[in-house]
CSV table of C-alpha atoms in Angstrom, one decimal:
chain,number,residue,atom,x,y,z
S,116,UNK,CA,93.1,64.6,152.9
S,117,UNK,CA,91.2,60.8,152.8
S,118,UNK,CA,88.9,60.4,149.5
S,119,UNK,CA,87.0,57.2,148.9
S,120,UNK,CA,86.0,56.0,144.8
S,121,UNK,CA,82.9,54.9,147.0
S,122,UNK,CA,80.0,54.8,149.9
S,123,UNK,CA,81.4,51.4,150.8
S,124,UNK,CA,84.6,51.8,151.3
S,125,UNK,CA,84.4,54.9,153.4
S,126,UNK,CA,82.1,53.1,155.5
S,127,UNK,CA,84.6,49.9,156.2
S,128,UNK,CA,86.8,52.2,157.6
S,129,UNK,CA,84.4,54.5,160.2
S,130,UNK,CA,83.0,51.0,160.7
S,131,UNK,CA,86.0,48.9,161.5
S,132,UNK,CA,88.6,51.8,162.4
S,133,UNK,CA,87.8,53.1,166.0
S,134,UNK,CA,89.9,56.8,164.7
S,135,UNK,CA,87.4,56.9,162.3
S,136,UNK,CA,84.1,56.0,163.9
S,137,UNK,CA,83.4,58.9,165.0
S,138,UNK,CA,83.3,60.7,161.3
S,139,UNK,CA,80.8,61.4,159.4
S,140,UNK,CA,81.5,61.3,155.0
S,141,UNK,CA,79.7,63.5,152.9
S,142,UNK,CA,79.1,62.7,149.3
S,143,UNK,CA,81.0,65.6,146.7
S,144,UNK,CA,80.2,65.7,143.4
S,145,UNK,CA,83.3,64.5,141.4
S,146,UNK,CA,83.3,68.9,139.2
S,147,UNK,CA,83.6,70.2,143.0
S,148,UNK,CA,86.6,67.2,143.6
S,149,UNK,CA,88.2,68.3,140.8
S,150,UNK,CA,86.9,71.8,140.3
S,151,UNK,CA,87.6,72.7,144.5
S,152,UNK,CA,88.6,69.9,146.1
S,153,UNK,CA,92.3,69.6,144.1
S,154,UNK,CA,92.6,72.9,144.0
S,155,UNK,CA,92.0,74.3,147.8
S,156,UNK,CA,94.2,71.8,148.7
S,157,UNK,CA,97.2,72.1,146.5
S,158,UNK,CA,96.7,75.6,148.0
S,159,UNK,CA,96.9,74.0,152.1
S,160,UNK,CA,100.2,71.9,150.5
S,161,UNK,CA,97.6,69.5,151.9
S,162,UNK,CA,98.2,65.4,150.0
S,163,UNK,CA,94.8,63.5,148.9
S,164,UNK,CA,94.3,60.1,151.0
S,165,UNK,CA,92.9,58.1,147.7
S,166,UNK,CA,90.9,54.8,149.4
S,167,UNK,CA,92.9,53.9,152.7
S,168,UNK,CA,91.8,50.4,153.3
S,169,UNK,CA,92.2,47.8,156.1
S,170,UNK,CA,92.6,48.0,159.9
S,171,UNK,CA,94.8,51.4,160.8
S,172,UNK,CA,93.5,52.8,157.1
S,173,UNK,CA,95.9,53.3,155.5
S,174,UNK,CA,96.8,54.1,151.3
S,175,UNK,CA,98.1,56.2,148.9
S,176,UNK,CA,98.6,59.7,149.6
S,177,UNK,CA,99.1,61.7,146.8
S,178,UNK,CA,100.3,65.3,145.8
S,179,UNK,CA,97.6,67.1,144.3
S,180,UNK,CA,98.4,67.8,141.1
S,181,UNK,CA,99.6,64.3,140.7
S,182,UNK,CA,95.2,62.9,141.6
S,183,UNK,CA,94.2,65.8,138.7
S,184,UNK,CA,97.2,64.7,136.2
S,185,UNK,CA,96.0,60.7,136.2
S,186,UNK,CA,91.9,61.6,136.9
S,187,UNK,CA,92.2,64.3,133.5
S,188,UNK,CA,94.0,61.6,132.1
S,189,UNK,CA,91.7,58.6,132.8
S,190,UNK,CA,88.2,60.6,132.3
S,191,UNK,CA,89.0,62.5,129.2
């Protein structure tokens, strides 16, 4: 599941990558991401796509626990 850190980043993908041209972005709060999305993705055994970029929307795909650990380290 892809996530972007800013509206500008996701809009760039929607505007420039044909596979995402019909997608709509939805803003979620940091707390909702941490408390609901990451546990839900872990439960679904899904990866977290972080700030995919470029003409093919490529980037890092991480385990939800990795993202949670990293964000806890930099925020707290």
